[in-house]
mmCIF file of C-alpha atoms in Angstrom:
data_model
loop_
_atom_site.group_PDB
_atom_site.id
_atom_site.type_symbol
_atom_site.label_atom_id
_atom_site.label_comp_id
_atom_site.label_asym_id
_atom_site.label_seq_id
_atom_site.Cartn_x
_atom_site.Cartn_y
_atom_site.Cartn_z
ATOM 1 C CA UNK A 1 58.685 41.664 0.165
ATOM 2 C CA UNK A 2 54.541 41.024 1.283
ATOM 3 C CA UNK A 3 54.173 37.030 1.139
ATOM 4 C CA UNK A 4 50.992 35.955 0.955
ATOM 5 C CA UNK A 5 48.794 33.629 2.977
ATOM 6 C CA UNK A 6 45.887 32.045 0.946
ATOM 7 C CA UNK A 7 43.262 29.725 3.209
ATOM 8 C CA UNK A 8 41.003 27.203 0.895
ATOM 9 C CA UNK A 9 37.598 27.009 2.747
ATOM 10 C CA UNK A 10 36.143 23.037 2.404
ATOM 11 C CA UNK A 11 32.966 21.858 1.041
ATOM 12 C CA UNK A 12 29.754 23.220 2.502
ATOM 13 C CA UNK A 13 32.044 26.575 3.541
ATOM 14 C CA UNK A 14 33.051 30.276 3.162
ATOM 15 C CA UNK A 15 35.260 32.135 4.171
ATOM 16 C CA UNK A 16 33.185 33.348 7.035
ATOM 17 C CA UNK A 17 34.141 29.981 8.175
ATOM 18 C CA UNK A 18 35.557 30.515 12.362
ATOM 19 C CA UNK A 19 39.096 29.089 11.452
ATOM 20 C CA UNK A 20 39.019 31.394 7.923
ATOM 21 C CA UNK A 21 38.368 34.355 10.018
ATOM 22 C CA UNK A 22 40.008 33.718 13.590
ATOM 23 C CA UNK A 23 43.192 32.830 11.034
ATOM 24 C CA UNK A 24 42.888 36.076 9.272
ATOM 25 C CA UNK A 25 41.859 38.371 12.782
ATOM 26 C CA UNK A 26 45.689 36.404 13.476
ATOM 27 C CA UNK A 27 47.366 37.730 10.859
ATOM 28 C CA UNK A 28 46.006 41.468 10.589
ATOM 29 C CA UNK A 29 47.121 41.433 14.124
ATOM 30 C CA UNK A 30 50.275 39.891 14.428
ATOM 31 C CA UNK A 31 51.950 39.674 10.397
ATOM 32 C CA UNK A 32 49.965 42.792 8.955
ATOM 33 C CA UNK A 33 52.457 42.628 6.440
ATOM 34 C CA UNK A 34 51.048 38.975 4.924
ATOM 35 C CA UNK A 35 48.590 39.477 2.110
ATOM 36 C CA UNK A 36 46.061 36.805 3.248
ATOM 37 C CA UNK A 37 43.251 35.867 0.826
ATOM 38 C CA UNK A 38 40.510 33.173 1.304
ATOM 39 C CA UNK A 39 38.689 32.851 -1.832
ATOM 40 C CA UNK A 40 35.104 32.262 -1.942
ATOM 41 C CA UNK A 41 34.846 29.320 -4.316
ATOM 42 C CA UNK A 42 31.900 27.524 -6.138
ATOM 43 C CA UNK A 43 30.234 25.016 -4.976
ATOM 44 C CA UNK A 44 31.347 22.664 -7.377
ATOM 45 C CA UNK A 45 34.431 20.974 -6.601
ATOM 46 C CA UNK A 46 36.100 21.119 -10.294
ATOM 47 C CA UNK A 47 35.266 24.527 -10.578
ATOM 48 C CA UNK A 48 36.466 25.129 -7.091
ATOM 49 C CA UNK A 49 39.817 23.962 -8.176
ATOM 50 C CA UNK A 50 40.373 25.988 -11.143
ATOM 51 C CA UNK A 51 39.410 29.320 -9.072
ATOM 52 C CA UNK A 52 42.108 28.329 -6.291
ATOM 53 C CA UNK A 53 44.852 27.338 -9.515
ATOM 54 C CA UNK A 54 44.017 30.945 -11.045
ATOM 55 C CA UNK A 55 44.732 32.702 -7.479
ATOM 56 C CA UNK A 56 47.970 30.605 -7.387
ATOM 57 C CA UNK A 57 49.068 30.988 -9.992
ATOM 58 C CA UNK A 58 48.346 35.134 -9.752
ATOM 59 C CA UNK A 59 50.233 34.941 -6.637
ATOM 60 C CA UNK A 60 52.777 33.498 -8.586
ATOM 61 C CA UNK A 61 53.271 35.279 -11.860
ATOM 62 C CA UNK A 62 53.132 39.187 -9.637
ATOM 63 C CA UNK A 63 55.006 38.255 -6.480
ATOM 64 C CA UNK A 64 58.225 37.680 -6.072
ATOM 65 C CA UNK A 65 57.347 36.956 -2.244
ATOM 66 C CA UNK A 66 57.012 34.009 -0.122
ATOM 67 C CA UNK A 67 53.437 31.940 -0.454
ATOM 68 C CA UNK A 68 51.757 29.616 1.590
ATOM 69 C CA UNK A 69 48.376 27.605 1.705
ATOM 70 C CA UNK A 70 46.091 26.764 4.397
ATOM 71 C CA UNK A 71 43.577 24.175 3.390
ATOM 72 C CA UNK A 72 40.639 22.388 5.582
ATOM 73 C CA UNK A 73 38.357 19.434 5.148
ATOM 74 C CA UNK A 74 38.098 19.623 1.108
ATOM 75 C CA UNK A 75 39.882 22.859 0.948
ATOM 76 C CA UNK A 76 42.961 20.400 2.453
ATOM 77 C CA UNK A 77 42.902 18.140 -0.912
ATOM 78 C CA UNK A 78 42.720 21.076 -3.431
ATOM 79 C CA UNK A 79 45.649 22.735 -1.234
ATOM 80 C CA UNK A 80 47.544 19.277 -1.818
ATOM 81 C CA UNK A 81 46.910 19.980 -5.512
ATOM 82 C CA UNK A 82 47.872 22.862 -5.536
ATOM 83 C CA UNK A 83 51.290 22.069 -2.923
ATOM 84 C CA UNK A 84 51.990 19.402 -5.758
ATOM 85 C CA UNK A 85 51.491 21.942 -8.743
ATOM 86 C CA UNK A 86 53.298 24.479 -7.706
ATOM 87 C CA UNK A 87 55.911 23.034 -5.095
ATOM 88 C CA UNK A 88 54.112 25.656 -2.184
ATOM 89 C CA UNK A 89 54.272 24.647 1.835
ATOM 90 C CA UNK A 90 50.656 23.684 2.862
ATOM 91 C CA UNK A 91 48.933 23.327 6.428
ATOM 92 C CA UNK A 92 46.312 20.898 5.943
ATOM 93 C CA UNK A 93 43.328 20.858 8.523
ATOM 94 C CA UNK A 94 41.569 17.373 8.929
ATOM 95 C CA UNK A 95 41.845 16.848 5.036
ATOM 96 C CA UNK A 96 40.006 15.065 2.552
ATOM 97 C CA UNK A 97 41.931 12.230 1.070
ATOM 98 C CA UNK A 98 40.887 10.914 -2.355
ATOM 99 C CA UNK A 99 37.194 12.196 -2.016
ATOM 100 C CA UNK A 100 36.161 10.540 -4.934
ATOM 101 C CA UNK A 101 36.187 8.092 -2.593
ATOM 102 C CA UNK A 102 33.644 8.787 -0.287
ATOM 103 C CA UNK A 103 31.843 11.227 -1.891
ATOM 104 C CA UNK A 104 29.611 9.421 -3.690
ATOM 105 C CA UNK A 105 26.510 10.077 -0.890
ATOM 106 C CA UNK A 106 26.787 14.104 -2.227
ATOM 107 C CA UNK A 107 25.563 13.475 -5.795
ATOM 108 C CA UNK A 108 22.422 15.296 -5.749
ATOM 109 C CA UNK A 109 20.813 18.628 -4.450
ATOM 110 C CA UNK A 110 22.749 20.368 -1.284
ATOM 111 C CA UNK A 111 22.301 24.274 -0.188
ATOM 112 C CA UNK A 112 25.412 25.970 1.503
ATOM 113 C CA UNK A 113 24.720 26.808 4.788
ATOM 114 C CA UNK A 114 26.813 29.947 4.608
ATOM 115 C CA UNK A 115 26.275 31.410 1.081
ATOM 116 C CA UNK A 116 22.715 30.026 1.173
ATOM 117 C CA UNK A 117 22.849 28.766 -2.569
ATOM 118 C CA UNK A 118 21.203 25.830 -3.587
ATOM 119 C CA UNK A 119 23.109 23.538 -6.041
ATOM 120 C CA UNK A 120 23.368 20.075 -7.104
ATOM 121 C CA UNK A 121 26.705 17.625 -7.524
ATOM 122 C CA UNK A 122 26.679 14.936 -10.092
ATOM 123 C CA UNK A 123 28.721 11.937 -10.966
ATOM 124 C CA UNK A 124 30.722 13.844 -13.121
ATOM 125 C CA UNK A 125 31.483 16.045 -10.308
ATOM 126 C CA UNK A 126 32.609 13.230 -8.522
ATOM 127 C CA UNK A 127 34.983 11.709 -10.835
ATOM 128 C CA UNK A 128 36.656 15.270 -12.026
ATOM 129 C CA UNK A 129 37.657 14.880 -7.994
ATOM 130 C CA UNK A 130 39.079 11.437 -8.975
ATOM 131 C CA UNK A 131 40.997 12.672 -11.952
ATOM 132 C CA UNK A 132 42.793 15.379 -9.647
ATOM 133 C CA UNK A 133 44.427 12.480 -7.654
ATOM 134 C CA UNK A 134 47.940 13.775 -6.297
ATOM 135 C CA UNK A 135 50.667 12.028 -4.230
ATOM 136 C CA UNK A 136 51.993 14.127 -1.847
ATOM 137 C CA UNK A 137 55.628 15.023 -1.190
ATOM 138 C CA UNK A 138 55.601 14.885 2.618
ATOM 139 C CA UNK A 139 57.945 17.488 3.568
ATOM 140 C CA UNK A 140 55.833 19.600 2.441
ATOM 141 C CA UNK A 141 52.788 19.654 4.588
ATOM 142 C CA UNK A 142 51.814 19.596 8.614
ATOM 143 C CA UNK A 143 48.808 17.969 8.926
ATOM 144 C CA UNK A 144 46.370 18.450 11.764
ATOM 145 C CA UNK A 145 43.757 15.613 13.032
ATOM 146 C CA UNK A 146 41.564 15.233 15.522
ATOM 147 C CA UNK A 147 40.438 11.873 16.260
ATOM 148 C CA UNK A 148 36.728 12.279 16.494
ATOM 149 C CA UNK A 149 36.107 14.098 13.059
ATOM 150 C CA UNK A 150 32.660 12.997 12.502
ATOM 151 C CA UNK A 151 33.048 13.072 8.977
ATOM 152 C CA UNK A 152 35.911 11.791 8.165
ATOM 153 C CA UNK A 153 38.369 9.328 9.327
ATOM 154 C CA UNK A 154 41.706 10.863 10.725
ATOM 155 C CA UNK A 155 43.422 7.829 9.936
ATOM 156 C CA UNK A 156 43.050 7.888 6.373
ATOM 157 C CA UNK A 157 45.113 10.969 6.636
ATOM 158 C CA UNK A 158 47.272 9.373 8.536
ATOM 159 C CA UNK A 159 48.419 6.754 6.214
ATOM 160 C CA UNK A 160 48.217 9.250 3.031
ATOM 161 C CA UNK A 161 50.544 11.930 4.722
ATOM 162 C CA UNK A 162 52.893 9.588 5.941
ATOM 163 C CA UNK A 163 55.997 10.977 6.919
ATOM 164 C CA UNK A 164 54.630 14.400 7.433
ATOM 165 C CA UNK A 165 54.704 17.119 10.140
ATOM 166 C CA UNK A 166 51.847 15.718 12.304
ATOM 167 C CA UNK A 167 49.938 16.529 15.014
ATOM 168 C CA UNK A 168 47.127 13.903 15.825
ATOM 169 C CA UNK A 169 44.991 15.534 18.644
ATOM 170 C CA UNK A 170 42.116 13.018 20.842
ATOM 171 C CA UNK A 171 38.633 14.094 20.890
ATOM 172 C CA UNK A 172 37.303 16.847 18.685
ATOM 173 C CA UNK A 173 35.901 17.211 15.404
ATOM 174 C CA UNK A 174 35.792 18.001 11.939
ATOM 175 C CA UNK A 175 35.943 21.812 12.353
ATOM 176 C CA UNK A 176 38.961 21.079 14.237
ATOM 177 C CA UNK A 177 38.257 22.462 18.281
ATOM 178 C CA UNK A 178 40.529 25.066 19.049
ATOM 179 C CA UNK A 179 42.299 25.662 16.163
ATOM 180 C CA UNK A 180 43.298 29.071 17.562
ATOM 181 C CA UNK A 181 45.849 27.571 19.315
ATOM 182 C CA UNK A 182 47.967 26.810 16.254
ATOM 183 C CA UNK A 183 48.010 30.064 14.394
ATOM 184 C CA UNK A 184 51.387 30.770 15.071
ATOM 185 C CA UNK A 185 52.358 27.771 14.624
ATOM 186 C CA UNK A 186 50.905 28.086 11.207
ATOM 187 C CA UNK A 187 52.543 31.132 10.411
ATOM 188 C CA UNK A 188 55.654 29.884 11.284
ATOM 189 C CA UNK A 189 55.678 26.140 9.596
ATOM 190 C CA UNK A 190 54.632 27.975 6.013
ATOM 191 C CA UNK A 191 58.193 30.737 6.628
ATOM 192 C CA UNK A 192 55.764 33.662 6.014
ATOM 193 C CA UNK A 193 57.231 36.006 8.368
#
């Protein structure tokens, strides 16, 4: 029985991302038998979530198999969704908490720095991010922090998470330094292997 490792890349992203790939290089090494997928999504947020809900729930509906998600920086909230949709174990790295909150300063014209496509967010982007709101069932996730994330504040994750697997690491930043570390770690927490 393959299970099946799916990584949701965060705004601004790909999955030529370095924790994307160094997780998959991880995997082909050490669990060759884990399907792992990371999804190039839109650059629109709402749209972003309905591509990672149709891979779920194709993950779902033809394996009978473990599955597990992997979410950073944006990619963290739409793997809560998801966690929360479909009751799935979820390793969240430095995630966005209720971005609606913040992410007002995006509305307008952005290119992705990876895919090179220009694109624009508007309000209504914005508030479709509100209207996914989720509380999370703690036992669920292990969330990883580091304490100088530039752009956003660990602590909000902190409080949100409450109760979850934690690990809260000093310095840093948003792309989370040294990530590698944890693979295993990550391999093990989701029970793919």
């Amino acid at each position: 029985m393959t299970a099946t490792l799916i990584y949701i890349h965060g705004f601004l992203s790909s999955p030529l991302s370095t924790k994307a790939q160094q997780l998959g290089e991880f995997v082909a090494a050490q669990y060759p038998d884990i399907d792992y997928i990371v999804p190039g999504l839109s650059n629109n947020p709402g749209e972003a979530c309905q591509q990672v809900d149709r891979l779920v729930q194709d993950c779902l509906r033809q394996r009978a198999s473990p599955l597990g998600l992997v979410g950073s920086s944006l990619g963290g909230f739409l793997a809560t969704v998801m966690a929360e949709r479909y009751d799935l174990p979820a390793v969240l790295i430095n995630p966005a908490v209720e971005p609606h909150n913040f992410a007002e300063h995006f509305i307008g014209a952005h290119r992705n720095p990876y895919t090179e496509v220009d694109f624009s967010l508007t309000t209504a982007d914005i508030d479709g991010l509100r209207d996914m709101g989720v509380v999370p069932q703690t036992s669920r996730y292990w969330v990883l922090v580091q304490e100088a994330d530039e752009v956003l504040d660990y602590r909000r994750a902190l409080d949100f998470y409450r109760g979850s697997k934690m690990t809260v690491e000093a310095g840093g930043d948003h792309s989370f330094q040294g990530f590698d570390r944890h693979l295993a770690a990550v391999v093990d927490f989701l029970q793919l292997a």
